[in-house]
mmCIF file of C-alpha atoms in Angstrom:
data_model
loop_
_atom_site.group_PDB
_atom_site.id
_atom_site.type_symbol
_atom_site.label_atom_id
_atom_site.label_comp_id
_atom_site.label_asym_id
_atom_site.label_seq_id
_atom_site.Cartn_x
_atom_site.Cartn_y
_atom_site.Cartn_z
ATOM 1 C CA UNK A 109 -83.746 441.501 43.357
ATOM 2 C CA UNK A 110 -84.598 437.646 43.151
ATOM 3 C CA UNK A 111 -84.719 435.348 45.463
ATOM 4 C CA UNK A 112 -83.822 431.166 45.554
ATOM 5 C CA UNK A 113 -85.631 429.803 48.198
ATOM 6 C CA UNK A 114 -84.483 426.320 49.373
ATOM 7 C CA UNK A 115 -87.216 425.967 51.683
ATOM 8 C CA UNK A 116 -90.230 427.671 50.490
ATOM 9 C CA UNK A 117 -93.508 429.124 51.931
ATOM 10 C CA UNK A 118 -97.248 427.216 51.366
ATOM 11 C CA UNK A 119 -97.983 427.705 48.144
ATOM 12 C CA UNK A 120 -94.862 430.116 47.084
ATOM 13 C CA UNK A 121 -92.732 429.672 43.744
ATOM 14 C CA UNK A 122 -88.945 428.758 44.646
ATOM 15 C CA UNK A 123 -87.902 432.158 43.029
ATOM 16 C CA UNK A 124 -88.744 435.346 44.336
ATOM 17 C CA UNK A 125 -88.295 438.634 44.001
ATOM 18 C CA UNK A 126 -87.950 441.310 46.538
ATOM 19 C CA UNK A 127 -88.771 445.365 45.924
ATOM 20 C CA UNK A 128 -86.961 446.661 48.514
ATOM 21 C CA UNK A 129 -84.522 449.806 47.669
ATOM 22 C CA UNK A 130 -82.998 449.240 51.688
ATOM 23 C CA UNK A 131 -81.171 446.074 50.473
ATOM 24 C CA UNK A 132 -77.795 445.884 48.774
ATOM 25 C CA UNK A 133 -77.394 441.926 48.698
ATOM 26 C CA UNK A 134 -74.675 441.057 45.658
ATOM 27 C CA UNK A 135 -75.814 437.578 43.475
ATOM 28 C CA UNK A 136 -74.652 434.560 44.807
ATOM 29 C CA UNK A 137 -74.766 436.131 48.675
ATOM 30 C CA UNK A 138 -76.460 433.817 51.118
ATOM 31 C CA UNK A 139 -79.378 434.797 53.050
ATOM 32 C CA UNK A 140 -81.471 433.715 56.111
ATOM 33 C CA UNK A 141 -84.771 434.962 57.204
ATOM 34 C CA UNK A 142 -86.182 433.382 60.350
ATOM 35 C CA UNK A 143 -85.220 429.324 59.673
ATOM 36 C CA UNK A 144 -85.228 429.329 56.086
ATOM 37 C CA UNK A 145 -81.862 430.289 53.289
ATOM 38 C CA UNK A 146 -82.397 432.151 50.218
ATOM 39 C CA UNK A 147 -79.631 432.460 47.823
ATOM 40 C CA UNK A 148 -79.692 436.096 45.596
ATOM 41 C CA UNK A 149 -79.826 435.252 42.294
ATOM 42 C CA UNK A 150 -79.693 439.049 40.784
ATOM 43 C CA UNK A 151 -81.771 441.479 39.465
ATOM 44 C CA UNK A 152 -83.012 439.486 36.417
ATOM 45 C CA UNK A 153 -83.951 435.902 35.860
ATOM 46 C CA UNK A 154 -84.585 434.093 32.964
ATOM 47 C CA UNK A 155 -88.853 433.850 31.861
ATOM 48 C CA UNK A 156 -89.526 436.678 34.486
ATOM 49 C CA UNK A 157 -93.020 435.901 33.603
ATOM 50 C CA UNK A 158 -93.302 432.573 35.375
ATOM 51 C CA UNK A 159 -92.099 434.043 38.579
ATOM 52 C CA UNK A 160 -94.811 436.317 40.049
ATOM 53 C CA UNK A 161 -94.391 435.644 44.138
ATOM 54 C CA UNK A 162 -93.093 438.343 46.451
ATOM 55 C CA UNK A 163 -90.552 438.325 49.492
ATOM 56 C CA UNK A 164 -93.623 438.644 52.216
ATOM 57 C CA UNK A 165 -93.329 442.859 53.268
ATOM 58 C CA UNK A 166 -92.094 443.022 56.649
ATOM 59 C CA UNK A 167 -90.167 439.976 56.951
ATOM 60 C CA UNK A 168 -86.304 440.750 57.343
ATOM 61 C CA UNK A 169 -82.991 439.421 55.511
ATOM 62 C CA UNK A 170 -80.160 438.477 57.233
ATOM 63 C CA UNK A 171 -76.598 438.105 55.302
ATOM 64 C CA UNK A 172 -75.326 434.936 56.385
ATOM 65 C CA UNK A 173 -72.497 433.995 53.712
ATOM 66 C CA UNK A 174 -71.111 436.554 51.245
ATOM 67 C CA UNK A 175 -70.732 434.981 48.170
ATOM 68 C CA UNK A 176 -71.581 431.341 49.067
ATOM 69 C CA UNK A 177 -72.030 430.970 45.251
ATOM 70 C CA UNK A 178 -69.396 432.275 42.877
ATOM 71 C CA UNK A 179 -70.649 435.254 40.196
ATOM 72 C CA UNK A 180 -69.376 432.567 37.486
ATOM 73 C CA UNK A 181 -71.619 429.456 39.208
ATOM 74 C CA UNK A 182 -74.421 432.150 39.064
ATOM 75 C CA UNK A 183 -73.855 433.033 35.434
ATOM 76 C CA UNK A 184 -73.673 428.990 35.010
ATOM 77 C CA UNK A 185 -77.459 428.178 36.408
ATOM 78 C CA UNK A 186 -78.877 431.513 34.745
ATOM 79 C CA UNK A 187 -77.456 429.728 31.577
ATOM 80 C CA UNK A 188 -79.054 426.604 32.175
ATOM 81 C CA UNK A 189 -81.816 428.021 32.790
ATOM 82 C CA UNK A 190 -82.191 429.952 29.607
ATOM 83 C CA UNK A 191 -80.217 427.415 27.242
ATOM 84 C CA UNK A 192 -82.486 424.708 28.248
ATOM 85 C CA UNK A 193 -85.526 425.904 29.036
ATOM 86 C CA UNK A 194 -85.967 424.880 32.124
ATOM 87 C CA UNK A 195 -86.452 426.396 35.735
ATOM 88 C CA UNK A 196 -84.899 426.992 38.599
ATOM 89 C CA UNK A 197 -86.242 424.263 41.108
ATOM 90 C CA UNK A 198 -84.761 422.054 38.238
ATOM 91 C CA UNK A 199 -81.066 423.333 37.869
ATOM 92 C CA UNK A 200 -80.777 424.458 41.075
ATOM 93 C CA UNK A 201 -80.669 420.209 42.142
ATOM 94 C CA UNK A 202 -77.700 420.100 39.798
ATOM 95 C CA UNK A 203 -76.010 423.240 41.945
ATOM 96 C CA UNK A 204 -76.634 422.752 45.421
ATOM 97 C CA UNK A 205 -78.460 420.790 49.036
ATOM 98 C CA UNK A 206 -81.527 421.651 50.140
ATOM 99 C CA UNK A 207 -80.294 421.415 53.213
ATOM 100 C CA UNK A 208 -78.032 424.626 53.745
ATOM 101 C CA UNK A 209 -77.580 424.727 57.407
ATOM 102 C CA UNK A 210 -75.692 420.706 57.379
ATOM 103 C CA UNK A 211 -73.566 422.070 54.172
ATOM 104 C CA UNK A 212 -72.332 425.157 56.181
ATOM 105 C CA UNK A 213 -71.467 423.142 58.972
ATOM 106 C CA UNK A 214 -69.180 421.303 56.760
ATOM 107 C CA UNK A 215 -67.335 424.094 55.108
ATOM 108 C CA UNK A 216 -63.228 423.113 55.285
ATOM 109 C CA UNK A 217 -61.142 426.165 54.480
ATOM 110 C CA UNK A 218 -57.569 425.177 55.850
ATOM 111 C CA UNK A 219 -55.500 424.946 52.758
ATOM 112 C CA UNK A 220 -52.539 422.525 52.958
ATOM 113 C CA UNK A 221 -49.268 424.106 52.346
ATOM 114 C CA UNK A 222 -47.954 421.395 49.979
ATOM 115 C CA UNK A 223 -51.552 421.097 47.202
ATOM 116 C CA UNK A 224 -49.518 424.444 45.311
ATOM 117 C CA UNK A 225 -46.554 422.509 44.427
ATOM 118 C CA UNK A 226 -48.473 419.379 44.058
ATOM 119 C CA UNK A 227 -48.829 417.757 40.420
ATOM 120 C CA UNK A 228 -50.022 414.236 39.154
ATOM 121 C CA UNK A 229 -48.569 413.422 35.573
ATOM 122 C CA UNK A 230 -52.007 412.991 33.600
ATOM 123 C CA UNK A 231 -51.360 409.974 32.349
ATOM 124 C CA UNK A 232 -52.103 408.658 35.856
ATOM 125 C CA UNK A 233 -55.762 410.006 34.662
ATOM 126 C CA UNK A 234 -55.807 408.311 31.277
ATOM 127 C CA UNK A 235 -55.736 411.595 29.758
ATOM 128 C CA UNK A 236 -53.020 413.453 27.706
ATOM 129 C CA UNK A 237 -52.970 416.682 30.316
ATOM 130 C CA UNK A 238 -53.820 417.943 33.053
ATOM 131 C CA UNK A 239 -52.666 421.807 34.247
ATOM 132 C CA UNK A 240 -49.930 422.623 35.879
ATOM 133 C CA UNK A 241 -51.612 425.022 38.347
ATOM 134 C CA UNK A 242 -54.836 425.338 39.370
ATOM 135 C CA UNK A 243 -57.227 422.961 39.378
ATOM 136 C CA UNK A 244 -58.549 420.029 36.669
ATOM 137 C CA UNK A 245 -61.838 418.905 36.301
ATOM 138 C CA UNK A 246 -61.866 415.292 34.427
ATOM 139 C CA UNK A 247 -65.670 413.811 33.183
ATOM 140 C CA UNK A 248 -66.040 410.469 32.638
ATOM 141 C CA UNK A 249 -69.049 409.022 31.510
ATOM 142 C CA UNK A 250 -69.955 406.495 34.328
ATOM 143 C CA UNK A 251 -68.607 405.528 37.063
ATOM 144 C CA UNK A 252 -67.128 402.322 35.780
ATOM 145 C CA UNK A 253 -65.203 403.697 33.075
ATOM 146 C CA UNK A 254 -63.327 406.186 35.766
ATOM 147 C CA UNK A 255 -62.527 403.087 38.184
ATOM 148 C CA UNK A 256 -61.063 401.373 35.385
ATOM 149 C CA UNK A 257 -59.077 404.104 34.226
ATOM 150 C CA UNK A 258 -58.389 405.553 37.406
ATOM 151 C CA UNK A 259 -56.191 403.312 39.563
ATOM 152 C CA UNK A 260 -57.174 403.616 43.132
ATOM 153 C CA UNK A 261 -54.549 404.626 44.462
ATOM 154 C CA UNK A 262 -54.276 407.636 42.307
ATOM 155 C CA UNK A 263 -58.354 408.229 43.551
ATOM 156 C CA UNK A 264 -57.352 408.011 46.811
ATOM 157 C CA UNK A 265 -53.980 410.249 46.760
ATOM 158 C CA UNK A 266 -54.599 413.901 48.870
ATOM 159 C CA UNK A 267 -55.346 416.198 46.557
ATOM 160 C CA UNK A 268 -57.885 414.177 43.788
ATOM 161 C CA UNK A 269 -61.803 414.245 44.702
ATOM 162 C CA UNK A 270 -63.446 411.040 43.366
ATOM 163 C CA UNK A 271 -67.206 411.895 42.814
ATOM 164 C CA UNK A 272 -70.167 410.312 41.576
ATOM 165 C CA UNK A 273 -73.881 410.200 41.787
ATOM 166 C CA UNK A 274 -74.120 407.273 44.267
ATOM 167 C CA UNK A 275 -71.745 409.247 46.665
ATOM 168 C CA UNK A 276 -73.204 410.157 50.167
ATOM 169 C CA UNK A 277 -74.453 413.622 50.690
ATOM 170 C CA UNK A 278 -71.820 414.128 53.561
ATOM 171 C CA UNK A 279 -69.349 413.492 50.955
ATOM 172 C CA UNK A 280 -70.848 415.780 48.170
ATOM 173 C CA UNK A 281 -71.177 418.375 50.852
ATOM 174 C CA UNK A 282 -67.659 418.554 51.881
ATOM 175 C CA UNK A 283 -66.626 417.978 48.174
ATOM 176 C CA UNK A 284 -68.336 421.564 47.490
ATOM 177 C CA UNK A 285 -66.543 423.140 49.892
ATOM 178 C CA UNK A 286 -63.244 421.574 48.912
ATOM 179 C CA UNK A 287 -63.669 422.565 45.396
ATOM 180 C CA UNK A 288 -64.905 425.825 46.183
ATOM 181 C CA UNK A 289 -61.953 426.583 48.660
ATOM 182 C CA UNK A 290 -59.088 425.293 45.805
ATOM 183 C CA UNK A 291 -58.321 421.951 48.918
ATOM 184 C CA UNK A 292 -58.405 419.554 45.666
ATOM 185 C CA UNK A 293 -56.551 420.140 42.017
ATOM 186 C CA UNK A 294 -57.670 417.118 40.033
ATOM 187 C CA UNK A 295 -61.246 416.613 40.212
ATOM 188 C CA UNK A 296 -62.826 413.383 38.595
ATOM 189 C CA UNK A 297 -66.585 413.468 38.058
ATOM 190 C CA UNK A 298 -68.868 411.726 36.404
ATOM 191 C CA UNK A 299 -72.080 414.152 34.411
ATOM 192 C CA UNK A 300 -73.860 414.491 37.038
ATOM 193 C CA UNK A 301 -71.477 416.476 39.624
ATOM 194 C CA UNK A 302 -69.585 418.544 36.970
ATOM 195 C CA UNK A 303 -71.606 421.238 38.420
ATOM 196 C CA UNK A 304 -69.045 422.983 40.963
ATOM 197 C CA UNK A 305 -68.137 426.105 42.116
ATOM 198 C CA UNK A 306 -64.781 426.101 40.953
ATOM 199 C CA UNK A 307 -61.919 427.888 42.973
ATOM 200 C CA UNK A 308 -59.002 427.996 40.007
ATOM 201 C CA UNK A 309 -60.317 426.088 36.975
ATOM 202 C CA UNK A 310 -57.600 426.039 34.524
ATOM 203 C CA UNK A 311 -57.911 422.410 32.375
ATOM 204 C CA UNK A 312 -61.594 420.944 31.701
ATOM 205 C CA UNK A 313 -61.415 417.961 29.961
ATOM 206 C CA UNK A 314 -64.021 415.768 28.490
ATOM 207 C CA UNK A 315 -63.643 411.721 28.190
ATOM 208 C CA UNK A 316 -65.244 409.746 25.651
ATOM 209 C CA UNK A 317 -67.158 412.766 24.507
ATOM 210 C CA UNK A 318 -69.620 409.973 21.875
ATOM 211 C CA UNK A 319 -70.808 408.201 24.933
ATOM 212 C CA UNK A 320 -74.427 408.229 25.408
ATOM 213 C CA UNK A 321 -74.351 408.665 29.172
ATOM 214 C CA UNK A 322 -73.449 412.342 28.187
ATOM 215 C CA UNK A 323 -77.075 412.728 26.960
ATOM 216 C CA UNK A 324 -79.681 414.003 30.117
ATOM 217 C CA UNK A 325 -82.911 412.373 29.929
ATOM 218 C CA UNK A 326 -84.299 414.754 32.952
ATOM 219 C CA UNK A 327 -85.119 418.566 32.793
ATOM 220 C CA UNK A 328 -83.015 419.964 32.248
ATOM 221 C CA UNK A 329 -82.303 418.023 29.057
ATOM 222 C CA UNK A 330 -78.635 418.549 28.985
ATOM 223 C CA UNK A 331 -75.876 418.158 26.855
ATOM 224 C CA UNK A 332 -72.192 417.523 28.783
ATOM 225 C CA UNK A 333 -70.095 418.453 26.084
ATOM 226 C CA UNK A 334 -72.281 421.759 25.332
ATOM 227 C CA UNK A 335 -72.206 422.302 29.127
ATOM 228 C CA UNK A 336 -68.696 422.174 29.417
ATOM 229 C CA UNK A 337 -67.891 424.116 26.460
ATOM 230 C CA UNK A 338 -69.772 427.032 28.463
ATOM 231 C CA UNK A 339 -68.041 426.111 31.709
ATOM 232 C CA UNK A 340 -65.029 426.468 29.778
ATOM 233 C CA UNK A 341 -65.653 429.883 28.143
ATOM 234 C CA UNK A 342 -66.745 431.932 31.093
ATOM 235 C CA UNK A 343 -62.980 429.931 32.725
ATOM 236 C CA UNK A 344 -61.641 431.166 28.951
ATOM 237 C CA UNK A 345 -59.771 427.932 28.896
ATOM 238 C CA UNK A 346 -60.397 425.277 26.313
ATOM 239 C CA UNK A 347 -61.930 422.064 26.192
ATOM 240 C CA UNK A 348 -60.075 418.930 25.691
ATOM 241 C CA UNK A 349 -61.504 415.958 24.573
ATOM 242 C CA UNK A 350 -60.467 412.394 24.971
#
């Protein structure tokens, strides 16, 4: 079994693995030992051969939060991973907070009664659709392309998350949990927090798929279309571009 660390020991990798046969930890389960988190990542990893480091004998486990990650968010950074050559320390950013113990404090899972029957008419997006049911995820490819196609008072209607890069971390940390916990349908991102741990992902769509901004300079050296064609197929819904 492999281990995430996001706090690590002197001179440890991030990813470690544990040969224990007394554990039965499921990918994607949080775990504490002492004051630090590790998140299981599985039994295999991608380049197995660049993570050597062992879980120090002796020290326990503790399950803190079943499933804190999704099986189909830990399929998504073993694909980075692999598809980009890159490591975890690097996707991982893209994923998830260092710091674990202020995002847990922040988790929100009171659903309002009225977000099922709720429904924007996409052209309030700038887009041609948006699903009826479950939740839309929206890319734009910079923050002032969505504020000029996004009124704000659409942003700022219950139910949409309005995210970007320059957001606070108290607001990226609640919007995980509200995404995660299906509190917001229409989610409008630009590149850079696409990467969500979707509750009911049923429309992804892409807009102005030929704009440079799509292009990651920084390992990992992404694609957004090619990353959300993937996101897409293990949601086996289809990709719209705008």
């Amino acid at each position: 079994m492999y281990l995430y660390g996001f706090t690590t020991f002197a001179g440890i990798d991030k990813v470690m693995k544990v040969d224990r046969d007394d554990l039965w930890f499921s990918a994607g389960d949080l775990l504490q030992s002492d004051d630090e988190y590790f998140l299981v990542l599985g039994n295999e990893v991608s380049f197995t051969e660049q993570y050597t480091s062992r879980f120090p004998e002796g020290r326990q486990l503790q399950l803190i939060y079943s499933w804190f990650f999704s099986k189909k968010h830990i399929d998504w950074i073993h694909w980075m991973v692999a598809e980009y050559y890159s490591t975890y320390r690097n996707v991982m950013k893209y994923f998830s907070v260092q710091d674990v113990e202020s995002l847990l404090k922040r988790e929100i899972q009171k659903k309002p009664v009225w977000l099922k029957s709720l429904h924007i008419d996409a052209k309030n997006f700038d887009v041609v659709s948006v699903a009826e049911k479950g939740q839309t995820l929206i890319v734009y490819p910079d923050l002032w392309t969505m504020t000029m196609m996004v009124d704000e008072s659409v942003r700022n209607q219950a139910g949409v998350l309005f995210l970007h890069s320059s957001d606070s971390q108290v607001k990226k940390d609640k919007a995980f949990w509200q995404v995660k916990h299906g509190l917001v349908k229409y989610i409008l991102v630009t590149h850079a927090e696409l990467f969500q741990d979707f509750h009911d992902l049923q429309s992804v769509v892409l807009v102005h798929p030929y704009k440079r901004y799509y292009a990651n300079q920084q390992d990992p050296r992404y694609k957004t279309p090619d990353v959300l064609a993937y996101l897409a197929s293990i949601w086996k819904i289809k990709l719209m571009e705008e």
